[in-house]
CSV table of C-alpha atoms and ligand atoms in Angstrom, one decimal:
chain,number,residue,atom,x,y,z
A,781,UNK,CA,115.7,117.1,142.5
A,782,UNK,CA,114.5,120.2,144.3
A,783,UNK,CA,118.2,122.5,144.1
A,784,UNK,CA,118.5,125.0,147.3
A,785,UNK,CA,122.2,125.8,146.0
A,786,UNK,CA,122.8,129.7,145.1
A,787,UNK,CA,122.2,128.6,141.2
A,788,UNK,CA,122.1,127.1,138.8
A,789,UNK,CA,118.1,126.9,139.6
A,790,UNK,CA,115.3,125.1,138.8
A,791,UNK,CA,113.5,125.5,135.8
A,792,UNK,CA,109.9,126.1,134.6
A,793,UNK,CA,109.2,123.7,131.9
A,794,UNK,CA,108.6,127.0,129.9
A,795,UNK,CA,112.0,127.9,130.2
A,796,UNK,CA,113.5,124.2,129.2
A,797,UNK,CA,111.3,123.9,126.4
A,798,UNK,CA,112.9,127.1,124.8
A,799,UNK,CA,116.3,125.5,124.6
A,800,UNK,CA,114.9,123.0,121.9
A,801,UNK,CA,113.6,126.3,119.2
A,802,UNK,CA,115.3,126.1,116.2
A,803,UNK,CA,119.3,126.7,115.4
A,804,UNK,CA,120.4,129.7,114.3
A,805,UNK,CA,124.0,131.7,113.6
A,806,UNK,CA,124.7,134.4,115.6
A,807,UNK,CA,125.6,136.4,112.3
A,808,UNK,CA,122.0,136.1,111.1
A,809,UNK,CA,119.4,138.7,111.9
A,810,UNK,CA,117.0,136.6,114.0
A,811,UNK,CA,119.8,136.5,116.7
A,812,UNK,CA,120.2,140.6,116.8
A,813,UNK,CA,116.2,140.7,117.3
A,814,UNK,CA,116.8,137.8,120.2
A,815,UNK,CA,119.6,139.7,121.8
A,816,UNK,CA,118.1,143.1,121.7
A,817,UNK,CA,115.2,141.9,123.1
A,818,UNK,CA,117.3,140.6,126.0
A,819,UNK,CA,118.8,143.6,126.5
A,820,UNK,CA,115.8,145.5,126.6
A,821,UNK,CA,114.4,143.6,128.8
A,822,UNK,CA,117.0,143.1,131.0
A,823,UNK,CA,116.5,146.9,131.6
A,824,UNK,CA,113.2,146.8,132.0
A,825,UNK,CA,113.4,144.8,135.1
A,826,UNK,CA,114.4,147.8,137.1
A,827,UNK,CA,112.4,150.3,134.7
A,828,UNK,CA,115.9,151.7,133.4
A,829,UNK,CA,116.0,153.8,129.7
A,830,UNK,CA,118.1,152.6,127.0
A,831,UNK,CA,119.5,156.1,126.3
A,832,UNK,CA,121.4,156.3,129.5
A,833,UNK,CA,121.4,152.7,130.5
A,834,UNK,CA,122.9,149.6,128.7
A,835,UNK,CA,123.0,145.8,129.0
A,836,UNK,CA,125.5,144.1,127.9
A,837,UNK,CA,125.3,140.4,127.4
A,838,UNK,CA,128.2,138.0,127.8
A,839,UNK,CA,128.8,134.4,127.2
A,840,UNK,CA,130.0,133.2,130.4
A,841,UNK,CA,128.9,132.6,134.3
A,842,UNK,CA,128.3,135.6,136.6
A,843,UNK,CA,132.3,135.9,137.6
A,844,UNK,CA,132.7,136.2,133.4
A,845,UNK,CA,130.6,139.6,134.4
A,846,UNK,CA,132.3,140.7,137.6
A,847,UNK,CA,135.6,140.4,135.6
A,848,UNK,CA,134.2,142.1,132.5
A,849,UNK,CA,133.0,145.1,134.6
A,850,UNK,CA,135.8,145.8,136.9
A,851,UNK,CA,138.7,145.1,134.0
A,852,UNK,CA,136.5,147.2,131.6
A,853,UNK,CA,135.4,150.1,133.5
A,854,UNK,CA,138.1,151.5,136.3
A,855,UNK,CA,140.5,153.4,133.9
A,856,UNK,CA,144.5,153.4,134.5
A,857,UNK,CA,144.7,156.8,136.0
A,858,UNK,CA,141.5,155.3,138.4
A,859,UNK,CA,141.7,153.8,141.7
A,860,UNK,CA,139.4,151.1,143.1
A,861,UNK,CA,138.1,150.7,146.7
A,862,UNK,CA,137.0,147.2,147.4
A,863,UNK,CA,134.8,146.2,150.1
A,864,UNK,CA,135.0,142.8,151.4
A,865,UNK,CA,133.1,140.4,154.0
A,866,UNK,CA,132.8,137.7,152.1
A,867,UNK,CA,134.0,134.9,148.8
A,868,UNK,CA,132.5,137.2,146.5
A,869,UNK,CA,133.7,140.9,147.8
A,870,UNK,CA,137.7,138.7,147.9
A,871,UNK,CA,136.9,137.8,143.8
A,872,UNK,CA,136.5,141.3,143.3
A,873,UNK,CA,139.7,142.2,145.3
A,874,UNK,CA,141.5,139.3,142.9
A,875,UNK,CA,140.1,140.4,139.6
A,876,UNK,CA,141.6,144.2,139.8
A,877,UNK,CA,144.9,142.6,141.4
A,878,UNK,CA,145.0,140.0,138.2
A,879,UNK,CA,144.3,143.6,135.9
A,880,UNK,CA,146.8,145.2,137.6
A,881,UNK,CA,144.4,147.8,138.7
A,882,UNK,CA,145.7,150.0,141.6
A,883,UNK,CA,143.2,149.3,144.5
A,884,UNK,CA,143.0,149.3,147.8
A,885,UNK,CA,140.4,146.9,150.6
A,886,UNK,CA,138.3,147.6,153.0
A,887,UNK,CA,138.2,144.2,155.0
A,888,UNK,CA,135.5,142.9,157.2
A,889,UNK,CA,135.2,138.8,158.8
A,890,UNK,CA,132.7,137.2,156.4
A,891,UNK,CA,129.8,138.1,158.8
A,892,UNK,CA,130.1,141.7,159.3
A,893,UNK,CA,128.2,144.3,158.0
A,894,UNK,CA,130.2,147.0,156.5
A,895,UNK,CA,131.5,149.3,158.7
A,896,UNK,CA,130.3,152.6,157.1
A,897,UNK,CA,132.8,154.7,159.5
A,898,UNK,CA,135.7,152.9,158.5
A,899,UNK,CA,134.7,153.1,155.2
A,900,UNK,CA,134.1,157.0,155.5
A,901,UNK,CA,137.6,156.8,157.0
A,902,UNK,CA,139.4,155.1,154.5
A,903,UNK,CA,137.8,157.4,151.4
A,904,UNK,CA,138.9,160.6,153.3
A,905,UNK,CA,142.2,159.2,153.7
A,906,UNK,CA,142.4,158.3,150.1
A,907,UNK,CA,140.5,161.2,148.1
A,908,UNK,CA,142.5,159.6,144.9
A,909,UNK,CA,139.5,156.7,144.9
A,910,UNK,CA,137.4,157.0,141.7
A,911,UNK,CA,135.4,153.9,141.9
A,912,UNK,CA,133.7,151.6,144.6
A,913,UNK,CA,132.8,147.8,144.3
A,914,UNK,CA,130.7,146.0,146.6
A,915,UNK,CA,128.9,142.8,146.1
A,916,UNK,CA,124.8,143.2,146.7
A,917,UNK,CA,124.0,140.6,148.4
A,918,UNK,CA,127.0,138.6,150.2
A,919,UNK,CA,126.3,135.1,149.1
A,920,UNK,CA,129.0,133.5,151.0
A,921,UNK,CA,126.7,134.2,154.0
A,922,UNK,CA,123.2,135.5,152.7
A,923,UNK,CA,124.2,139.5,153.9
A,924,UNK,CA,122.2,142.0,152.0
A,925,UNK,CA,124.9,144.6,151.8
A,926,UNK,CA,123.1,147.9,153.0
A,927,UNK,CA,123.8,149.7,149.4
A,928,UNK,CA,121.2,152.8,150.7
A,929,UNK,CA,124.0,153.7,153.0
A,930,UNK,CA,126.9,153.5,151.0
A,931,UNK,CA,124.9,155.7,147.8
A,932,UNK,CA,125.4,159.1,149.3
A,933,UNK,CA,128.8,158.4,150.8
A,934,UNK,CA,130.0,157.9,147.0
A,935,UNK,CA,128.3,160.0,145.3
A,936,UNK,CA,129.4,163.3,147.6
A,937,UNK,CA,132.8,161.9,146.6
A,938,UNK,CA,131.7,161.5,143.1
A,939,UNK,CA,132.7,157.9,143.4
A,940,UNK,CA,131.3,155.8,140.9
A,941,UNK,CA,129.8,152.9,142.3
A,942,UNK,CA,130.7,148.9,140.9
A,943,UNK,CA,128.2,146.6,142.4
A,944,UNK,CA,128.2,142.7,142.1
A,945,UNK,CA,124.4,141.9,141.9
A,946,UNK,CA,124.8,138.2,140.6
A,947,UNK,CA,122.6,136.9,143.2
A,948,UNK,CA,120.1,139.5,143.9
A,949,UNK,CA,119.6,141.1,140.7
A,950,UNK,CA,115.7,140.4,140.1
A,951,UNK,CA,114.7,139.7,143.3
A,952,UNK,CA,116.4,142.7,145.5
A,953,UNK,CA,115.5,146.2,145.3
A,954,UNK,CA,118.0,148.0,143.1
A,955,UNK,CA,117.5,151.6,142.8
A,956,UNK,CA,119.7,152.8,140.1
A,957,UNK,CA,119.1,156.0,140.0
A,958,UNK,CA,119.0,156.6,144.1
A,959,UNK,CA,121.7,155.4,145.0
A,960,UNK,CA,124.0,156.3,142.2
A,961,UNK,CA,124.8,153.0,140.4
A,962,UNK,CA,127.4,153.1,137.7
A,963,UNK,CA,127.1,149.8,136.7
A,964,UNK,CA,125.9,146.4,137.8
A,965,UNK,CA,127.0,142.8,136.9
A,966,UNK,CA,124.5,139.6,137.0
A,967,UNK,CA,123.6,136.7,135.8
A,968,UNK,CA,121.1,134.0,133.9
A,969,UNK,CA,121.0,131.7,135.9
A,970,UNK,CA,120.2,133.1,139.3
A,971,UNK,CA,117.5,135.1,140.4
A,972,UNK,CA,116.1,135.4,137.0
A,973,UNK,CA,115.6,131.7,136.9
A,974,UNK,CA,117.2,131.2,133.3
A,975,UNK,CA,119.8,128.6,132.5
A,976,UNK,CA,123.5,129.1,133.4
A,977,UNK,CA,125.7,130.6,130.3
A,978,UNK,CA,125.0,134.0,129.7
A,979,UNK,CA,125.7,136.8,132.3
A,980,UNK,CA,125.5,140.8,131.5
A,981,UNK,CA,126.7,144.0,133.0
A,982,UNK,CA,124.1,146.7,133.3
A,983,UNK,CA,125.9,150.2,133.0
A,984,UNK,CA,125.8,153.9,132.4
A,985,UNK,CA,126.5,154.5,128.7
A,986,UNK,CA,129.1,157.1,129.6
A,987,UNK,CA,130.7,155.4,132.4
A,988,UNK,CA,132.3,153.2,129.0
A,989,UNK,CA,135.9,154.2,128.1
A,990,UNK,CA,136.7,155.9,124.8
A,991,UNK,CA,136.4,153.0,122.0
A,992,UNK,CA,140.0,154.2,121.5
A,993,UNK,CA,141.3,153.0,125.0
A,994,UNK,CA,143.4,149.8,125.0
A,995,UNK,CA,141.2,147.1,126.8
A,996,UNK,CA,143.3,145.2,129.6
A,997,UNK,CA,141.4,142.2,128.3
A,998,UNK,CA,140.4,140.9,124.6
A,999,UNK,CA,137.5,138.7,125.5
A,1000,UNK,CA,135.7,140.6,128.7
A,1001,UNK,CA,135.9,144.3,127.0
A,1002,UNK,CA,132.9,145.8,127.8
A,1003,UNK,CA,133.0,148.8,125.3
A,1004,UNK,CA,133.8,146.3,122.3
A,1005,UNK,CA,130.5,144.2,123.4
A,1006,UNK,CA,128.2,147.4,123.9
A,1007,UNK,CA,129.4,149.1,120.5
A,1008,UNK,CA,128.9,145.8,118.2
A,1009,UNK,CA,125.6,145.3,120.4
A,1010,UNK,CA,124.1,148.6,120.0
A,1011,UNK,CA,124.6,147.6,116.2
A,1012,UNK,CA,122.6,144.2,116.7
A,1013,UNK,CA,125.7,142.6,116.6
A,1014,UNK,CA,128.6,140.6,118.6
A,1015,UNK,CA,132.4,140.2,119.1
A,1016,UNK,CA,132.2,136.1,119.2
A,1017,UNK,CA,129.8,133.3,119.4
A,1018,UNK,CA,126.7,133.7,121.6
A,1019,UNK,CA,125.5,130.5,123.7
A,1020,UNK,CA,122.6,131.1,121.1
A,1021,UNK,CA,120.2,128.2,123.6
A,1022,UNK,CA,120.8,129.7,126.7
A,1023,UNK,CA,119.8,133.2,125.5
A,1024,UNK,CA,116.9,131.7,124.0
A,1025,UNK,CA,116.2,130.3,127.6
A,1026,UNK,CA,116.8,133.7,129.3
A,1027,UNK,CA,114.3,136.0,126.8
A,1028,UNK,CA,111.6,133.1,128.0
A,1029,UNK,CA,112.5,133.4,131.7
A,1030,UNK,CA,112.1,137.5,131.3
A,1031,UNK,CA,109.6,137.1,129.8
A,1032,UNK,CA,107.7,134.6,132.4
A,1033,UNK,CA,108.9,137.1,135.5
A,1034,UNK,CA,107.2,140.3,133.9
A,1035,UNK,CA,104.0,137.7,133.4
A,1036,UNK,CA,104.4,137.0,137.1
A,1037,UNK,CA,104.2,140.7,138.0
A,1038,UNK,CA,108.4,141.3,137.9
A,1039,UNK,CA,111.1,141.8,140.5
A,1040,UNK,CA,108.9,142.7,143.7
A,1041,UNK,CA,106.5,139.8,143.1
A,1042,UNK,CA,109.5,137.6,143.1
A,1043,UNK,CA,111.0,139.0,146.0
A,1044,UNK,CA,107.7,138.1,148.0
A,1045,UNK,CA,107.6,135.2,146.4
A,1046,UNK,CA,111.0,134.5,147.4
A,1047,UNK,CA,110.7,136.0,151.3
A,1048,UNK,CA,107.3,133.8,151.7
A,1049,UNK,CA,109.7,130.7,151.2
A,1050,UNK,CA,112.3,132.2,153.3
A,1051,UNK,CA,110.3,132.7,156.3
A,1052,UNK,CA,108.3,129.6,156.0
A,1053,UNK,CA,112.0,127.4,155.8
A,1054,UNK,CA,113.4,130.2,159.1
A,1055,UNK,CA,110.0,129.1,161.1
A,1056,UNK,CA,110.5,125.9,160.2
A,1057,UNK,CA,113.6,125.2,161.2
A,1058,UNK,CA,113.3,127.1,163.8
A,1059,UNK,CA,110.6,124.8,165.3
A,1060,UNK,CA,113.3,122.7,165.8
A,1061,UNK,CA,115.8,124.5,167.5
A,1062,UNK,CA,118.5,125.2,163.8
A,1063,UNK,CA,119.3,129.0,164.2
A,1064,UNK,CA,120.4,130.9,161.2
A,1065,UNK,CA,123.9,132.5,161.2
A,1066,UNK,CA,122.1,136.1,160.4
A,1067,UNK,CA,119.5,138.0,162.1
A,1068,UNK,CA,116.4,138.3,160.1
A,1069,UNK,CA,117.0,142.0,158.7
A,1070,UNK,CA,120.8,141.8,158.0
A,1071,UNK,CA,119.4,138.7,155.5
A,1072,UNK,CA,118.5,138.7,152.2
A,1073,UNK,CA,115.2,137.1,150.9
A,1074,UNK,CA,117.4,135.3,148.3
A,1075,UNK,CA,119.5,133.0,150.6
A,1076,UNK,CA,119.3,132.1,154.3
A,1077,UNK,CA,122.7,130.4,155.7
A,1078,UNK,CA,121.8,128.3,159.1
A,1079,UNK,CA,124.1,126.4,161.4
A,1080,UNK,CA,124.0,122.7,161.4
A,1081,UNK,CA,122.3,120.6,163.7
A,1082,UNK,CA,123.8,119.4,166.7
A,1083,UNK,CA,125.4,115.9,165.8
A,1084,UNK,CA,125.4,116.1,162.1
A,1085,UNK,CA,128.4,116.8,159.6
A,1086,UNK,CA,127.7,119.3,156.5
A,1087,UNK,CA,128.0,115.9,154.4
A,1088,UNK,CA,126.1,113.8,156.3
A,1089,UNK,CA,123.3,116.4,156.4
A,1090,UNK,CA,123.8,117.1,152.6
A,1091,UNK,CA,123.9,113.5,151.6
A,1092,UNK,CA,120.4,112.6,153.7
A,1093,UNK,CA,119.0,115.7,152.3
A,1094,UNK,CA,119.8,114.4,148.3
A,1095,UNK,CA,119.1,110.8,149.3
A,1096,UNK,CA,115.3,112.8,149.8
A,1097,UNK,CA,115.8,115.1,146.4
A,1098,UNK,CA,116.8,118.3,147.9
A,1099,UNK,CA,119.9,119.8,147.3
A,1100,UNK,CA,121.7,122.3,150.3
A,1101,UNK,CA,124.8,124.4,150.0
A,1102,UNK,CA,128.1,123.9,152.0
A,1103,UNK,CA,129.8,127.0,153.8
A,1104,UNK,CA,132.8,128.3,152.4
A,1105,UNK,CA,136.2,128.5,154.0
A,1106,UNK,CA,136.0,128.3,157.5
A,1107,UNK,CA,132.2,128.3,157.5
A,1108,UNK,CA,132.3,124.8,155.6
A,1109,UNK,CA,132.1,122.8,159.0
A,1110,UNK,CA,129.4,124.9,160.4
A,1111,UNK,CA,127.0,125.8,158.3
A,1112,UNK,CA,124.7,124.9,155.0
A,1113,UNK,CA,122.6,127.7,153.1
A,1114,UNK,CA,119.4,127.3,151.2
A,1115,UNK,CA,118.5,129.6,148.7
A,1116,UNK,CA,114.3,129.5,147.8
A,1117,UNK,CA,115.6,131.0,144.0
A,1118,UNK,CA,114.4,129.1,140.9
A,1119,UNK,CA,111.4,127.7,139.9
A,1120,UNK,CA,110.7,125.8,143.4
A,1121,UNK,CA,106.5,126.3,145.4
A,1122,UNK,CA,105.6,126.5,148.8
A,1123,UNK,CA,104.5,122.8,148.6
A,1124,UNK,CA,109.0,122.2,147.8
A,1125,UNK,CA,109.7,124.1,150.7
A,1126,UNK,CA,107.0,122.3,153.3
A,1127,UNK,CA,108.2,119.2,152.2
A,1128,UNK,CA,112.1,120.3,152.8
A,1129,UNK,CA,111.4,121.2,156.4
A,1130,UNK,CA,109.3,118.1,157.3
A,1131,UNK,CA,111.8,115.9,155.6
A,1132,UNK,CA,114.8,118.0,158.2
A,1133,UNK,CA,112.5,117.4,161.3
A,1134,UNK,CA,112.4,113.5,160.2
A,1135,UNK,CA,116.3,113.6,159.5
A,1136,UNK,CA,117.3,115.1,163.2
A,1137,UNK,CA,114.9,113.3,165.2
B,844,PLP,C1,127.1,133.2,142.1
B,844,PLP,C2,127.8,134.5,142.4
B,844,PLP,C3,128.8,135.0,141.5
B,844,PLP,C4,129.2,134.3,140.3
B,844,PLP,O1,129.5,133.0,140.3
B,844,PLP,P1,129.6,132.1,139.0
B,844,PLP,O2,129.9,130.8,139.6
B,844,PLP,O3,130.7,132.7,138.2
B,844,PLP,O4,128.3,132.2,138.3
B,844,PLP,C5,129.3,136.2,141.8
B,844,PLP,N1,128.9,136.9,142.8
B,844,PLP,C6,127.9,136.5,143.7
B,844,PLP,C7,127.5,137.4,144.8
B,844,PLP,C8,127.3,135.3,143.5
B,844,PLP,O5,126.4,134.8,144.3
C-alpha cells in the first residue's frame, strides 16, 4: 500500500528493521546515549547549536507537541496571538483556550493566505501580545504559510514566535535564526519518515520558564522534559522502538544529503503528480507557489464522490486524503512524504487517468 495521507508514512525497510533491536529500560544508560543522539540530531537538521537550541522529545503524536509547546512556553502574564486558516492554526486556538491562556485570533477561510496588514493591525491594536503561533505549512489545504513575512513583523515587536512545523519540519526551509523562531514543534512520523510515537519541540533554551514556575500541565511540561534530558534522563516511559526507528530515519536523511535533498526529492513528485493530473483536466485548490512541496490538495473529478475516488484508489494500493470540514466533499490531498519513488507516483497518476476515463 503506497499511503499519500499527511503521515503516518511509508517506511524504508532500514527504518522497520530498527524496531526489532534489542529491549531496553529507559532508566538504563544505552537509552540516554539513544535519546541524546536524537536530540542532537534533531538539531542538526537545520544546523542549530545545542548551547542555545534544544530538542525536546515527547512520547506522543505531533498535537502531543503543539500542546506541550503552547501550554509550556506562553507565561501567565503573556498573551497569545493565534493565526488561523486552517484545522491546524483552530487546534492551536483550542489548546491555549483549554490552558486557559489569554489569547486572541486572527481568522482567515481555510484557503487564505495570511493577511499580513490585518495582522500588522491587530498587533498595534494589541501591543500587550508576547507570543505568535502559526502553523508552517497549513495541512488542511497544503498552504506554506509565508513565515519570511511574518519574522520581522514580530521580532520589531519582540514577539516571540510559536510555529507548528509538524508537517514541514525536514522538508521546508526553516530558518531559525532569520526569521526569529522561538520554538518549533514536529514530529516522527512525517517529513522525517520515522514511525508515529514520538514528537519534539525544538526551542530556545531561554525561551523555558523558570524550573520553579507551576506547569499548567504535568505530562506536556516542556521545562521538566528539557532539564531531566539535558541530564540523559526522562520524566516517564519513552516509546523506547519508535525512538530507535527515528535515530535510523535521521540518520538515513543526513545519508541522503538532509532537508534540501528531501525537499527536491519531495517537489519532483509534486510536480510530476500536478502535471499529471493536470493532463486530465483535475486542478489543484492552490496555485503552484502558495503550495508546499509536502502536500498538494486537488479538487475531485467531475462525477466522482471523495469515497468513491478513495475506495478505487485503495482497491489499486494507494491511499488519498479526504478534505476536512467543508472541504470533505470537494477535495482529496496527496502528500509525496515517506519513503514512496518516482516509479509510486507514475503509477498513481496512470492508475487516476484509468479510473476517470
Ligand atoms: C499532522 C499535523 C499535526 C499533528 O497531528 P497528529 O495527528 O497529532 O500527529 C499538527 N499540525 C500539522 C500542521 C499537521 O499536519
Amino acid at each position: 500500500m503506497i499511503l499519500l495521507n499527511p503521515g503516518p508514512v511509508n517506511l524504508s525497510d532500514r527504518v522497520r528493521n530498527a524496531l526489532l533491536r534489542p529491549d531496553l529500560c529507559h532508566r538504563e544508560v544505552e537509552f540516554s546515549q539513544l535519546q541524546n543522539r536524537i536530540r542532537e540530531q534533531l538539531l542538526q537538521v537545520y544546523g542549530l547549536g545545542s548551547e542555545r537550541w534544544a530538542a525536546v522529545l515527547l512520547t506522543g503524536s505531533g498535537t502531543a507537541a503543539m500542546e506541550a509547546m503552547i501550554s509550556s512556553l506562553v507565561p501567565t502574564d503573556g498573551k497569545l496571538l493565534v493565526i488561523e486558516n486552517g484545522v491546524y492554526g483552530e487546534r492551536l486556538s483550542k489548546i491555549a483556550k483549554i490552558h486557559g491562556i489569554d489569547y486572541i485570533t486572527l481568522s482567515h477561510p481555510w484557503d487564505a493566505e495570511i493577511d499580513i496588514k490585518a495582522l500588522v493591525k491587530l498587533l498595534d491594536e494589541n501591543a500587550d501580545i508576547t507570543h505568535l503561533a502559526v502553523v508552517h505549512h497549513e495541512t488542511t489545504t497544503g498552504r506554506l504559510n509565508n513565515l519570511v513575512e511574518l519574522a520581522p513583523i514580530c521580532q520589531e515587536r519582540r514577539i516571540k514566535l510559536l510555529v507548528d512545523a509538524v508537517s514541514s519540519f525536514g522538508a521546508e526551509e526553516l530558518n531559525f535564526a532569520d526569521w526569529g523562531i522561538t520554538a518549533c514543534a514536529a514530529t516522527a512520523n512525517k517529513c522525517l519518515h520515522g514511525v508515529p510515537g514520538v514528537s519534539f519541540v525544538i526551542l530556545q533554551r531561554d525561551a523555558l520558564p523558570p524550573i520553579d514556575t507551576i506547569p499548567r500541565t504535568l505530562y506536556l511540561d516542556l521545562a521538566t522534559y528539557c532539564q531531566q534530558q539535558d541530564r540523559g534522563g526522562t520524566p516517564f516511559t519513552q516509546s523506547v522502538q519508535t525512538f530507535y526507528a527515528l535515530t535510523e530515519a535521521l540518520q538515513e536523511m543526513v545519508e541522503a544529503g538532509g532537508w534540501r535533498v528531501r525537499h527536491s526529492h519531495y517537489n519532483q513528485l509534486a510536480s510530476l503528480v500536478r502535471d499529471g493530473l493536470a493532463s486530465i483536466g483535475i486542478k489543484p485548490l492552490l496555485p503552484l507557489g502558495s503550495s508546499s512541496v509536502v502536500l498538494n490538495a486537488y479538487y475531485l473529478p467531475d462525477g466522482f464522490s471523495y469515497e468513491e475516488f478513495h475506495d478505487q484508489l485503495k482497491a489499486r494500493d494507494y491511499i488519498i486524503y479526504s478534505g476536512q470540514g467543508n472541504l470533505a466533499q470537494s477535495i482529496f490531498r496527496v502528500s509525496t512524504m515517506g519513503a514512496i519513488t518516482h516509479a509510486d507516483m507514475e503509477r498513481f497518476v496512470g492508475v487516476v487517468k484509468e479510473i476517470i476515463r
